[in-house]
XYZ file of C-alpha atoms in Angstrom:
595
model
C 0.068 0.119 -0.021
C 1.086 3.486 -0.939
C 1.803 5.753 2.254
C 2.615 9.644 1.594
C 4.156 11.463 4.199
C 3.016 14.877 2.943
C -0.236 16.489 1.112
C 2.148 17.394 -2.126
C 3.280 13.712 -2.832
C -0.690 12.930 -3.774
C -1.394 12.336 -7.321
C -3.755 15.731 -8.309
C -6.257 12.725 -9.284
C -6.784 11.675 -5.778
C -7.453 14.905 -4.233
C -10.601 16.690 -4.141
C -11.051 20.068 -6.443
C -11.943 22.892 -4.145
C -11.457 25.423 -7.031
C -15.050 24.452 -8.066
C -16.370 26.279 -4.612
C -13.969 29.297 -4.809
C -11.045 29.092 -7.279
C -9.371 32.067 -5.554
C -9.251 32.845 -1.336
C -10.785 36.583 -2.487
C -14.166 35.097 -3.832
C -14.383 33.431 -0.214
C -13.480 36.882 1.439
C -16.270 38.838 -0.823
C -18.836 35.970 -0.134
C -18.253 36.265 3.850
C -18.492 39.984 3.627
C -21.905 39.997 1.811
C -23.247 37.536 4.192
C -22.271 40.347 6.962
C -23.843 42.402 4.876
C -27.330 40.563 4.059
C -27.255 39.388 7.804
C -27.203 43.117 8.816
C -30.220 43.871 6.508
C -32.089 41.075 7.851
C -32.188 42.273 11.374
C -33.757 46.047 9.887
C -37.096 43.441 9.406
C -36.930 43.226 13.530
C -40.332 44.775 13.872
C -40.722 45.740 10.446
C -42.802 42.937 8.662
C -46.412 43.897 8.344
C -47.128 42.837 4.767
C -46.901 39.543 2.614
C -44.157 41.800 0.595
C -42.230 42.320 3.511
C -42.455 38.766 4.764
C -41.394 37.569 1.050
C -38.282 40.254 0.874
C -37.384 38.690 4.129
C -37.145 35.135 3.240
C -35.653 35.608 -0.292
C -32.755 37.614 1.446
C -32.278 34.881 4.024
C -32.246 32.205 1.567
C -29.546 34.421 -0.480
C -27.465 34.489 2.606
C -27.906 30.967 3.226
C -26.653 29.586 -0.354
C -23.600 31.718 0.047
C -23.019 30.615 3.855
C -23.420 27.029 2.302
C -20.603 27.570 0.031
C -18.373 29.423 2.534
C -18.603 27.323 5.633
C -18.196 23.732 3.672
C -14.973 25.419 1.851
C -13.378 26.279 5.251
C -14.448 23.045 6.426
C -12.867 21.315 4.099
C -9.907 22.650 3.842
C -9.465 22.316 7.745
C -9.706 18.607 7.053
C -7.404 17.801 4.537
C -4.337 19.449 7.343
C -6.271 19.801 10.734
C -2.783 21.269 11.548
C -2.855 24.703 9.477
C -3.619 27.715 11.392
C -4.767 29.505 8.170
C -7.255 26.963 7.484
C -8.293 27.356 11.045
C -8.719 30.869 10.683
C -10.829 30.689 7.801
C -13.278 28.167 9.841
C -13.411 29.979 13.237
C -14.423 33.163 11.072
C -17.224 31.465 9.454
C -18.270 30.119 12.428
C -18.377 33.373 13.915
C -20.330 34.792 11.256
C -22.819 32.266 11.944
C -23.348 33.471 15.520
C -23.791 36.829 14.513
C -26.341 35.710 11.536
C -28.073 33.503 14.126
C -28.234 36.608 16.452
C -29.774 39.018 13.907
C -32.262 36.684 12.523
C -33.374 35.185 15.933
C -36.499 37.791 16.288
C -37.864 35.932 13.156
C -39.382 32.606 14.455
C -40.810 34.162 17.859
C -42.538 36.725 14.817
C -43.503 34.102 12.712
C -45.314 32.027 15.316
C -46.505 35.207 17.116
C -48.715 35.335 14.012
C -52.281 33.858 14.053
C -52.432 31.384 10.941
C -55.327 33.305 9.337
C -53.521 36.321 9.293
C -50.263 34.228 7.514
C -52.636 32.860 5.124
C -53.700 36.501 4.123
C -50.110 37.271 3.530
C -49.634 34.015 1.312
C -52.941 34.857 -0.775
C -51.630 38.723 -0.861
C -47.738 37.792 -2.303
C -47.318 35.247 -4.890
C -43.543 34.612 -4.192
C -44.590 33.563 -0.601
C -46.057 30.183 -2.286
C -42.304 28.947 -2.188
C -42.008 29.210 1.048
C -45.406 28.032 2.448
C -44.443 24.389 3.086
C -41.870 25.446 5.197
C -43.748 28.429 7.051
C -46.622 26.115 8.322
C -43.943 23.397 9.209
C -42.495 26.201 11.632
C -45.738 26.321 13.268
C -45.143 22.909 14.608
C -42.618 24.617 16.785
C -45.016 26.914 18.520
C -44.408 25.607 21.905
C -41.005 25.381 21.674
C -39.836 28.742 20.848
C -39.156 31.169 23.158
C -39.470 35.211 23.327
C -37.758 37.508 21.070
C -35.050 38.026 24.100
C -34.614 34.792 25.141
C -34.041 33.366 21.807
C -31.758 36.303 20.933
C -29.757 35.248 24.347
C -29.900 31.620 23.456
C -28.169 32.014 19.604
C -25.783 33.914 21.194
C -24.672 31.038 23.632
C -24.436 29.041 20.350
C -20.448 28.935 20.422
C -20.543 28.069 24.268
C -23.076 25.516 23.837
C -21.181 23.903 21.074
C -17.625 23.873 22.733
C -17.761 20.426 24.149
C -18.020 19.214 21.378
C -15.346 21.363 19.298
C -13.231 20.579 22.447
C -13.461 16.725 21.844
C -12.916 17.056 18.055
C -9.110 18.865 18.648
C -8.495 16.477 21.548
C -9.320 13.599 18.954
C -7.948 14.842 15.835
C -5.363 17.168 16.398
C -3.983 16.603 19.947
C -4.166 12.740 20.395
C -0.816 10.524 19.993
C -1.125 7.037 20.202
C 1.043 4.597 21.798
C 3.825 2.629 20.019
C 3.359 -0.483 18.030
C 6.344 -2.282 16.728
C 6.992 -2.651 12.874
C 7.838 -5.650 10.306
C 11.716 -4.530 11.091
C 11.243 -4.655 14.743
C 11.370 -0.730 15.757
C 8.993 0.958 17.963
C 6.706 3.502 15.504
C 3.876 5.581 16.579
C 0.287 4.143 15.833
C -1.923 5.573 13.192
C -5.233 5.492 12.964
C -5.115 4.055 9.486
C -2.738 1.290 10.693
C -4.674 0.516 14.168
C -7.599 -0.681 11.417
C -5.134 -2.903 9.757
C -3.354 -4.021 13.099
C -6.846 -5.022 14.831
C -7.449 -7.548 12.224
C -4.036 -8.958 12.119
C -3.608 -12.609 12.543
C -0.891 -12.229 14.678
C -2.425 -11.744 18.183
C 0.306 -10.012 19.990
C 0.259 -7.604 17.383
C -3.307 -6.862 17.815
C -3.123 -6.581 21.699
C -0.127 -4.346 21.323
C -1.911 -2.137 18.610
C -4.889 -2.167 20.967
C -3.051 -1.282 24.339
C -1.595 1.818 22.192
C -4.581 2.714 20.621
C -6.426 3.150 24.131
C -3.380 4.545 26.161
C -4.281 8.050 25.090
C -7.853 7.872 25.934
C -6.875 6.340 29.196
C -4.634 9.051 30.041
C -7.025 11.545 29.126
C -10.367 9.812 30.381
C -11.323 12.999 33.160
C -11.265 15.623 30.367
C -12.982 13.658 28.067
C -15.438 12.591 30.459
C -15.791 16.523 31.088
C -16.163 17.177 27.873
C -18.681 14.478 27.064
C -20.647 15.694 30.308
C -21.032 18.863 29.520
C -22.158 18.021 25.949
C -25.271 15.827 27.294
C -26.265 18.830 29.982
C -25.919 21.255 27.240
C -28.524 18.912 25.048
C -30.515 18.514 28.390
C -30.679 22.300 29.518
C -31.512 23.542 25.761
C -34.279 20.607 25.915
C -35.778 22.070 29.200
C -35.831 25.403 28.368
C -37.656 24.577 24.715
C -40.037 22.850 26.955
C -39.521 19.538 25.064
C -40.495 16.698 27.535
C -36.943 14.930 26.920
C -33.834 15.589 25.042
C -34.776 12.275 23.033
C -37.934 13.944 22.356
C -36.155 17.314 20.973
C -34.056 14.891 18.873
C -37.073 13.158 17.188
C -39.078 16.497 17.308
C -37.906 17.478 13.616
C -38.090 13.976 11.692
C -41.645 13.666 13.351
C -40.361 10.199 14.332
C -42.547 8.764 17.518
C -40.475 8.005 20.594
C -41.891 4.253 20.456
C -39.359 4.021 16.990
C -36.372 4.589 19.153
C -37.324 2.481 21.900
C -38.550 -0.379 19.445
C -35.268 -0.172 17.899
C -33.571 -1.155 21.275
C -36.221 -3.590 22.504
C -36.631 -5.638 19.306
C -32.830 -5.993 19.179
C -32.269 -6.955 22.707
C -35.141 -9.596 22.650
C -33.477 -11.075 19.304
C -29.770 -10.573 20.758
C -29.246 -14.893 20.621
C -27.636 -14.523 17.124
C -25.092 -12.085 17.725
C -24.344 -14.159 21.221
C -23.987 -17.272 19.044
C -21.515 -15.703 16.637
C -19.449 -14.360 19.406
C -18.735 -17.739 20.609
C -18.634 -19.231 17.205
C -15.672 -16.580 16.889
C -14.002 -17.626 19.852
C -14.397 -21.566 18.696
C -12.853 -21.144 15.427
C -10.113 -18.589 16.637
C -9.290 -21.701 19.131
C -8.964 -19.340 22.386
C -8.995 -19.705 25.888
C -10.129 -16.636 26.422
C -12.204 -14.159 24.093
C -10.465 -10.229 23.935
C -12.005 -7.302 22.611
C -8.881 -7.063 20.646
C -9.998 -10.677 18.877
C -13.306 -9.247 17.855
C -11.940 -7.755 14.285
C -9.893 -10.383 12.741
C -11.100 -11.805 9.954
C -12.391 -15.496 10.863
C -10.742 -17.410 7.679
C -7.564 -16.679 7.076
C -4.643 -16.259 4.472
C -7.537 -13.902 2.096
C -6.212 -10.537 2.874
C -7.163 -8.909 -0.605
C -5.113 -5.752 -1.813
C -7.495 -3.439 -4.018
C -6.211 -0.139 -5.106
C -8.304 2.605 -5.413
C -8.770 2.265 -8.999
C -9.821 -1.500 -8.897
C -12.107 -0.553 -5.795
C -13.766 2.080 -8.140
C -14.278 -0.636 -11.306
C -15.775 -3.230 -8.872
C -17.896 -0.594 -7.130
C -19.326 0.268 -10.766
C -20.540 -3.330 -11.395
C -21.698 -3.908 -8.368
C -24.044 -1.530 -8.188
C -25.435 -1.856 -11.405
C -28.936 -3.004 -10.152
C -29.342 0.623 -9.722
C -29.429 1.142 -13.551
C -27.166 3.118 -16.230
C -27.947 6.660 -15.195
C -26.786 5.796 -11.413
C -23.555 4.197 -12.576
C -22.832 7.218 -15.435
C -23.238 9.503 -12.404
C -20.942 7.628 -10.022
C -17.987 7.833 -13.234
C -18.742 11.582 -13.157
C -17.697 11.624 -9.366
C -14.316 10.148 -9.936
C -13.537 12.392 -13.066
C -14.345 15.255 -11.859
C -12.345 14.794 -8.455
C -15.280 14.860 -6.046
C -12.879 12.590 -3.691
C -10.003 13.060 -1.178
C -8.411 9.812 -1.235
C -5.295 9.129 0.903
C -4.138 9.322 4.305
C -1.217 12.117 4.915
C -0.393 13.337 8.587
C -2.914 16.143 9.833
C -6.053 14.962 8.076
C -8.983 14.402 9.374
C -9.553 10.585 10.149
C -12.352 8.283 8.621
C -14.523 9.247 5.964
C -17.849 11.590 5.014
C -19.844 12.870 2.373
C -20.403 16.951 2.052
C -22.970 18.037 -0.580
C -22.489 21.296 -1.424
C -25.837 23.336 -3.139
C -25.421 24.756 -6.102
C -21.723 22.893 -6.691
C -21.707 18.875 -6.046
C -20.878 16.677 -2.922
C -17.358 16.281 -1.833
C -16.194 12.852 -0.667
C -13.210 12.626 2.046
C -11.702 8.881 2.381
C -8.506 7.593 3.971
C -8.621 4.816 1.663
C -5.888 1.763 2.803
C -6.279 -0.486 -0.522
C -8.066 -3.465 1.370
C -12.038 -4.875 1.220
C -12.950 -2.603 4.216
C -11.658 0.638 1.938
C -13.838 -0.678 -0.915
C -16.677 -0.797 1.339
C -16.246 2.773 2.714
C -15.909 3.890 -0.540
C -19.066 2.393 -1.958
C -20.903 3.501 1.452
C -19.747 7.530 0.933
C -20.926 7.312 -2.773
C -24.429 6.113 -1.855
C -24.546 9.342 0.359
C -22.634 11.032 -2.456
C -25.620 10.470 -5.050
C -27.981 11.042 -2.808
C -26.971 14.397 -2.273
C -26.367 15.050 -5.758
C -29.766 13.858 -7.257
C -31.500 15.372 -4.272
C -29.500 18.997 -5.285
C -30.601 18.662 -8.668
C -34.301 17.595 -8.216
C -35.326 19.970 -5.327
C -34.841 23.532 -4.869
C -32.781 24.784 -2.199
C -35.248 24.979 0.777
C -35.993 21.298 0.355
C -32.659 19.744 -1.043
C -30.988 18.477 2.189
C -32.110 15.134 3.144
C -32.611 14.458 6.274
C -29.875 12.650 8.697
C -32.836 9.828 9.565
C -32.836 8.714 5.880
C -29.154 9.841 5.050
C -27.839 6.025 5.671
C -30.592 4.701 3.725
C -28.570 5.270 0.456
C -25.117 4.408 1.778
C -26.328 0.924 3.047
C -28.115 -0.066 0.193
C -25.156 -0.039 -2.194
C -23.288 -1.978 0.699
C -25.677 -4.471 0.576
C -25.568 -4.974 -3.205
C -22.191 -4.915 -2.959
C -21.564 -7.857 -0.665
C -24.012 -9.748 -2.391
C -22.218 -9.150 -5.719
C -18.860 -10.216 -4.605
C -20.638 -13.443 -3.036
C -22.029 -13.887 -6.343
C -18.745 -13.428 -8.283
C -16.784 -15.765 -6.275
C -15.754 -19.121 -6.858
C -13.296 -19.681 -3.897
C -15.286 -21.016 -1.008
C -12.722 -19.936 0.908
C -12.925 -16.517 -0.192
C -17.018 -16.877 0.016
C -16.915 -17.512 3.832
C -14.352 -14.762 4.088
C -17.027 -12.346 2.624
C -19.790 -13.925 4.492
C -17.738 -13.219 7.821
C -16.976 -9.742 6.389
C -20.625 -8.903 5.898
C -21.318 -10.737 9.297
C -18.923 -8.261 10.796
C -20.007 -5.117 9.158
C -24.036 -6.179 10.223
C -22.485 -5.988 13.775
C -21.085 -2.770 13.897
C -23.614 -1.017 11.523
C -26.537 -2.377 13.518
C -25.959 -4.053 16.562
C -23.116 -1.593 17.804
C -25.212 1.461 16.838
C -28.312 0.145 18.949
C -25.971 -0.251 21.916
C -24.491 3.413 21.593
C -28.184 4.542 20.898
C -28.989 3.046 24.445
C -26.006 4.177 25.967
C -27.304 7.895 24.663
C -30.483 7.120 26.175
C -28.961 6.066 29.944
C -26.463 8.913 30.454
C -29.554 11.388 29.340
C -31.758 9.994 31.400
C -29.615 10.300 34.341
C -28.925 13.934 33.755
C -32.421 14.713 33.304
C -32.732 13.210 36.638
C -29.931 15.369 38.120
C -27.607 12.803 38.723
C -23.581 13.129 37.979
C -22.099 11.973 34.974
C -17.955 11.170 35.014
C -15.619 8.400 34.205
C -17.012 5.642 37.049
C -20.529 6.181 35.797
C -20.069 6.561 31.814
C -17.560 3.067 32.470
C -20.170 1.379 34.312
C -22.966 2.152 31.773
C -20.705 1.220 28.658
C -19.225 -1.837 30.534
C -22.670 -3.406 31.414
C -24.172 -2.695 27.892
C -20.848 -4.064 25.799
C -21.606 -7.519 28.171
C -25.446 -7.715 27.374
C -25.108 -7.060 23.967
C -21.808 -9.384 23.105
C -22.566 -12.110 25.512
C -20.658 -13.972 28.158
C -17.839 -15.328 25.532
C -15.991 -12.226 25.889
C -13.332 -11.873 28.596
C -12.997 -7.511 29.218
C -9.633 -6.113 29.352
C -9.370 -2.430 31.162
C -10.044 -0.860 28.223
C -13.511 -2.163 26.954
C -15.114 0.412 29.959
C -13.827 3.398 27.963
C -15.228 2.807 24.651
C -17.365 5.966 25.271
C -14.183 8.288 25.145
C -13.384 7.657 21.506
C -16.815 7.886 20.111
C -17.330 11.573 18.520
C -20.670 10.822 17.507
C -21.790 11.164 20.979
C -21.494 14.856 20.343
C -24.544 14.613 18.020
C -26.973 13.446 20.251
C -29.342 10.704 19.462
C -27.771 10.417 15.817
C -26.426 6.820 15.860
C -29.534 4.989 16.207
C -30.307 6.695 12.855
C -27.223 4.062 11.196
C -29.444 1.369 12.558
C -32.814 2.462 11.482
C -31.090 2.829 7.950
C -29.709 -0.355 7.830
C -33.016 -2.308 8.346
C -34.447 0.159 5.569
C -31.600 -0.746 3.584
C -31.823 -4.550 3.955
C -35.592 -4.350 2.683
C -35.014 -2.243 -0.227
C -31.837 -4.136 -1.457
C -33.156 -7.473 -0.986
C -36.390 -6.048 -3.663
C -33.754 -4.622 -5.544
C -31.528 -8.014 -6.019
C -35.292 -9.804 -6.562
C -35.004 -7.643 -9.965
C -38.573 -5.406 -8.670
C -38.854 -2.617 -11.256
C -41.781 -0.956 -8.587
C -38.643 -0.879 -5.803
C -36.051 0.478 -8.332
C -38.456 3.500 -9.549
C -39.402 4.405 -5.871
C -36.301 4.116 -4.671
C -34.557 6.310 -7.498
C -37.280 8.763 -6.617
C -36.182 8.569 -3.040
C -33.119 9.614 -4.101
C -34.222 12.374 -5.385
C -36.878 13.839 -2.764
C -34.487 15.759 -0.351
C -36.706 16.656 2.546
C -39.745 17.051 0.417
C -41.551 15.068 3.134
C -40.959 13.662 6.568
C -38.602 11.084 6.753
C -41.374 8.277 7.718
C -43.260 9.236 4.876
C -40.692 8.922 2.102
C -39.689 5.696 3.377
C -43.350 4.476 3.284
C -43.254 4.920 -0.354
C -40.197 2.343 -0.836
C -42.521 0.061 1.023
C -40.389 0.094 4.392
C -42.733 1.247 7.431
C -40.268 1.969 10.585
C -43.250 2.592 12.674
C -44.025 -1.386 12.892
C -41.537 -3.629 14.509
C -41.583 -5.856 11.111
C -38.476 -4.203 9.378
C -36.420 -4.310 12.668
C -37.585 -8.403 12.691
C -36.744 -9.008 9.055
C -33.319 -7.558 9.641
C -32.720 -9.136 12.424
C -33.993 -12.620 11.026
C -31.479 -11.875 8.096
C -28.634 -11.615 10.601
C -29.747 -15.024 12.231
C -29.428 -16.851 8.952
C -26.352 -15.381 7.778
C -24.764 -16.350 11.027
C -26.113 -20.030 10.829
C -25.023 -19.908 6.802
C -21.286 -19.519 8.030
C -21.691 -21.885 10.904
C -22.414 -24.394 8.114
C -19.354 -23.120 6.358
């Protein structure tokens, strides 16, 4: 695998092209100034909206500001993520963040004003000003928030606290991406080298158990050293969320998170309940793992090593891309052609380099195109990551293409559907193509592990979030001991008794960035369940599902997420999709055990 010491060494074709947003920095500066100007103009509407025409002028200006801000902020963020150590990029992002707080403060009067109107007055404004029809659905959607919006003065104070309230998340981000130095591991030459995240993802799958153990201990070392600092940031994030939920008069922080998507609390609770009722196949798989690895004691650093050895595949980025295009053929020629364009137009940042943000993501920039960050390691996992992020990318691209700005951004609730449909299609393609029994077993094992990570682990995380928020709501303390106790008992409950726990296991909570974006992870699991249903139908050649699914990808947020999914044949208000997903997992485990 090619490794790079600097970003400059990476071939141009494997670096994203940010010139598509701003070809010169002075254009970024111009937009930043325009946003500030528009923000000041918007403030003048405070107390001055007396007619449909004035309401329309305010909303049109606000949308213009939003369009520009959705170029200024992503550009700065993408620059930072190329190399988190560069202060000039951090400065751009800080300026964009500060401006965001100012905009939020200058427009904070609008929600209280809007919700102070009675419905008849608003309808009168819309009848009087034709341009308002474009905003009508959004305006009435805002009425749902009536009881959760504060007075004008209170809203202004809250918006000014925006930066302070997001500080725990920002602090954890800096600790996790810029400051953390992992312990040392032994390389092939027998020399001690500092562990990187990319190396860890390789070493934790190494067939040599001592190497896995060494990497595991080195990886957790800084988290254990900084456990109190990280516990303090996580505790503050949870408490901030609980406090703002109370201020906004929501029954709980969980219900505040679900409100925007119109998801009933029962969907969240049923997900956890149904998973725990059907957890036996996961325990069976853990025992199978111990048996196949022939271990007296199964430990956490044994949970990622492939159970079929000697089939490590080297897959270059170009090969991975070709495989993806073939695997996604069931989605039709247009879909595949869209993906061809992604590569030739440099939507990707492919390689791991020092200081680059870890992990992978897709970021859609409305009016430009999606940007996809990867840290490609030339292996099977990287192929899956590529296919996953391209699912998000095409979803962003099609929603932007077919929806106006106001409804182009899809809800996070449905975000994981497109990515996971792609992964399911990929695994089926790979299994169908494979003639070698050993490789087939390897792929099946890979899919089971993927299932465990994307579904069961996320449900466990979701329960951890629910329990920690409940403690904060009851005024109970949140600290290292509390987080450890909750995390360890959940880990045992989900993974079964076959595991022997190292000291590090209970600190798993300390390295999860998603916990700073409350009640987000359950959407991976509901998305996974929805995707299993859709992909199964696509593989059966169901033309109706293909048509409704492609429509879904073009829908953005033109309807509530549960309604959009119902159109593809998935009803998450019933336990069926979850139960079907869990029975699919049980089948996979039995098939693997049979092999």
